[in-house]
C-alpha positions as CSV (number, residue, x, y, z in Angstrom):
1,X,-15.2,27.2,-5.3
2,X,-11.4,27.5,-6.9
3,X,-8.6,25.9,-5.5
4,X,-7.3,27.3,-2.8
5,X,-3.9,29.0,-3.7
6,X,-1.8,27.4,-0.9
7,X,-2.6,24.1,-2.5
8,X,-1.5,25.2,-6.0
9,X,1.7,26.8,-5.3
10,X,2.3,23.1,-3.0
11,X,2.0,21.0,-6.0
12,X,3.5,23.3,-8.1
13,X,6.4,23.3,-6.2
14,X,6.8,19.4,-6.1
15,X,6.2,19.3,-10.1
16,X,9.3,22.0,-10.7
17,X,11.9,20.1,-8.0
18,X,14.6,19.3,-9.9
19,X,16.0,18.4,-6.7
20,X,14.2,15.3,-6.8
21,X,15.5,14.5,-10.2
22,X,18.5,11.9,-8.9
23,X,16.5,10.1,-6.7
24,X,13.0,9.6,-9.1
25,X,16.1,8.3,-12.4
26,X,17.8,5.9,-9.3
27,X,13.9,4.5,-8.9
28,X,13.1,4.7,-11.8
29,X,15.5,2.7,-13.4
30,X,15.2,0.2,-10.4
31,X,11.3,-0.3,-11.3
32,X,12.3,-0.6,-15.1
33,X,14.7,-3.3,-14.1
34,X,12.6,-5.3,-11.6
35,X,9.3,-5.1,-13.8
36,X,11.2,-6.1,-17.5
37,X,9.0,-8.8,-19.2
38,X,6.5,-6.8,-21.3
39,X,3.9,-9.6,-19.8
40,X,4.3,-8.4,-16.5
41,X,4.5,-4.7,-17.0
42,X,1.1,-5.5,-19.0
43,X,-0.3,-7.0,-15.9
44,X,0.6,-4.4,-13.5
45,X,-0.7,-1.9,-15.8
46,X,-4.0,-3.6,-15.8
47,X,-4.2,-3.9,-19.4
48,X,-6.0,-7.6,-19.5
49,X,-8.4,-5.8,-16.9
50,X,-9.1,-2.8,-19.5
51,X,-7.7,0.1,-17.0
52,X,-5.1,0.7,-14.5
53,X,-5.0,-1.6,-11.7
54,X,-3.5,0.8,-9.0
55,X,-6.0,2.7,-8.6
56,X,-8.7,0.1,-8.1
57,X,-5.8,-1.7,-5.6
58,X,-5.6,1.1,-3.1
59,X,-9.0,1.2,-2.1
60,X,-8.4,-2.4,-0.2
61,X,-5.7,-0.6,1.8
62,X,-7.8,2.7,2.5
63,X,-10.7,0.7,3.0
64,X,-9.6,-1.0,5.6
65,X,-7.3,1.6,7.1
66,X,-10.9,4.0,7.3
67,X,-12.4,1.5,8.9
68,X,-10.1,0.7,11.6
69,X,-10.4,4.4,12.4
70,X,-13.8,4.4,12.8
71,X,-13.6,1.8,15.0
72,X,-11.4,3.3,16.7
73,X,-13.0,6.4,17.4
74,X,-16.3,4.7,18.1
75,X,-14.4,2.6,21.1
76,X,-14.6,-0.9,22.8
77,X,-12.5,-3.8,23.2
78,X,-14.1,-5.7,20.3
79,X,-13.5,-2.7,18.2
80,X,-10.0,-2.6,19.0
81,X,-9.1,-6.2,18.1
82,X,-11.5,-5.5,14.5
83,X,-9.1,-2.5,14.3
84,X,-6.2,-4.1,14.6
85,X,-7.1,-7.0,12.3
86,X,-8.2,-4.4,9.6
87,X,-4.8,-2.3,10.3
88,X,-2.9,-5.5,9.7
89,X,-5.0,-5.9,6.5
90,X,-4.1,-2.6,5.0
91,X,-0.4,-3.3,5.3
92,X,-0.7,-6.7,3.9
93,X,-2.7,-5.0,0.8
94,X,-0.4,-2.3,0.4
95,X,2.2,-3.6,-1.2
96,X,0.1,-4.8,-4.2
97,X,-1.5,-1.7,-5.2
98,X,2.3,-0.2,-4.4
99,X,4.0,-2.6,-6.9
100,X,1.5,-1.5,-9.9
101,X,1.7,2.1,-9.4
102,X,5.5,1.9,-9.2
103,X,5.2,0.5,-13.0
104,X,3.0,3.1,-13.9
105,X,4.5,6.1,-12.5
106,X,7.7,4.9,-14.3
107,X,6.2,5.5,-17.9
108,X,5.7,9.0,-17.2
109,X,7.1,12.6,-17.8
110,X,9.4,14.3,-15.4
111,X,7.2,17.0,-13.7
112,X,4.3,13.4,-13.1
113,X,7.5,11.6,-12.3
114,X,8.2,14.1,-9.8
115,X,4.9,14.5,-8.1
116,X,4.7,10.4,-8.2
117,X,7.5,10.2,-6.3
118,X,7.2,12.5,-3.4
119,X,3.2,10.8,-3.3
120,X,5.0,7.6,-2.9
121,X,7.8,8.7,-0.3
122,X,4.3,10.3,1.6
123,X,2.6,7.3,1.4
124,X,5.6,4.8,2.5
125,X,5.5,7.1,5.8
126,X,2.3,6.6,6.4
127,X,2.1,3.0,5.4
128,X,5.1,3.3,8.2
129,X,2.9,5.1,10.8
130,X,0.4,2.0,10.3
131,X,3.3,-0.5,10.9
132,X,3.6,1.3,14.0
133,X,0.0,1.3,15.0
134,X,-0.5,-1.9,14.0
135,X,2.8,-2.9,16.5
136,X,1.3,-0.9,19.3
137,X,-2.0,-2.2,19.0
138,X,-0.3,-5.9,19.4
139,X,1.9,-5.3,22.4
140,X,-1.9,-4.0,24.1
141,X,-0.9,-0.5,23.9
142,X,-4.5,0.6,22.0
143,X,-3.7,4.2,22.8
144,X,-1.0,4.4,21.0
145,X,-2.0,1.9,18.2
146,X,-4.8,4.3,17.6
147,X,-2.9,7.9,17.6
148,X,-0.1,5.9,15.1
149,X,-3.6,5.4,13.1
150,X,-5.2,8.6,13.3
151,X,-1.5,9.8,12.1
152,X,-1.2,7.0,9.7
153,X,-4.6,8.3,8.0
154,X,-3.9,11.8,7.9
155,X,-0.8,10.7,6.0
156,X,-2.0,8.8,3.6
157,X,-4.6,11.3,3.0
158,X,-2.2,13.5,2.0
159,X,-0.8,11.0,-0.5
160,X,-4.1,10.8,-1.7
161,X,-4.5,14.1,-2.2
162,X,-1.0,13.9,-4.7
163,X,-2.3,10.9,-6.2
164,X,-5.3,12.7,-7.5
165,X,-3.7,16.1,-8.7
166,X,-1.4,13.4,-10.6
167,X,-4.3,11.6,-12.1
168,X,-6.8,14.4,-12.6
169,X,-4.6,17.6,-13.0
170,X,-1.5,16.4,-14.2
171,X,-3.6,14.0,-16.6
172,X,-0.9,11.3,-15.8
173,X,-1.7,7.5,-17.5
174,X,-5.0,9.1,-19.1
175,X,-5.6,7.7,-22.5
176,X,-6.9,9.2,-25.3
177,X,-9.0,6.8,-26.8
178,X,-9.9,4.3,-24.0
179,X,-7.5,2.2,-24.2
180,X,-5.2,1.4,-21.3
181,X,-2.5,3.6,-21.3
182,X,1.1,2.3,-21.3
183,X,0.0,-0.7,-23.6
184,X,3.4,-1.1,-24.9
């Protein structure tokens, strides 16, 4: 089946804004500042692991975050309270697997800078969204805890969806050879 066109001219679109250009060199160089000892920027990239570590980190977050939906849409009190506890664990992973793909995406080229950065401003919404839900689901208010959820996962879905045309079409932090990229 090919990709749908709609999809293709969306991506292609985020790859070309130059619009985004001040605001992915302002990050950038925060990231670069932050994450300066070669060990550290070593680390995040995962290079004592063998590959990236970012992508292996998100699947705690999503994980849990698929989970609590399911829960959710199966019902029940004890499912909500599971729900909220594995909400609450998707935030608290988040910011892990946020932190190493910040230090990779700042080794790339513009047009992977570009679609790394609106796949991060996606994701912070609906890492957001799950603040909310998880909030909601707190104060009792499991309606809305769950529709912040739902929301929260169609989000990050989307982010998802950027993260992989970056990995996989963009061919961003793919080595040649095996090695982990960004071993500098």
């Amino acid at each position: 089946m090919p990709e749908l066109p709609l999809l293709r001219r969306l991506t292609d679109s985020v790859e070309h804004a130059s619009v985004l250009d001040k605001a992915v060199d302002v990050d950038r160089s925060i990231v670069n500042a932050l994450a300066k000892p070669k060990a550290l920027r070593q680390l995040l990239h995962g290079v004592p692991f063998g590959h990236p570590l970012h992508p292996l980190m998100v699947q705690v977050p999503l994980g849990a975050w698929i989970s609590a939906a399911v829960l959710d849409a199966v019902g029940g009190k004890g499912n909500a309270t599971a729900a909220k506890t594995l909400v609450g664990v998707g935030l608290a992973s988040a910011g892990s697997a946020t932190v190493a793909g910040y230090v990779d995406w700042s080794e790339l080229d513009r047009e992977q800078l570009r679609t790394g950065w609106v796949h991060q401003a996606v994701n912070w919404a609906g890492i957001s969204l799950y603040g909310l839900s998880w909030m909601q689901r707190k104060r009792g208010n499991h309606g809305a805890g769950k529709l912040l959820g739902f929301a929260g996962l169609a989000v990050v879905g989307v982010g998802g969806y950027l993260g992989g045309h970056l990995a996989y079409r963009q061919r961003a932090g793919v080595s040649r050879g095996g090695e982990v990229p960004f071993d500098s």
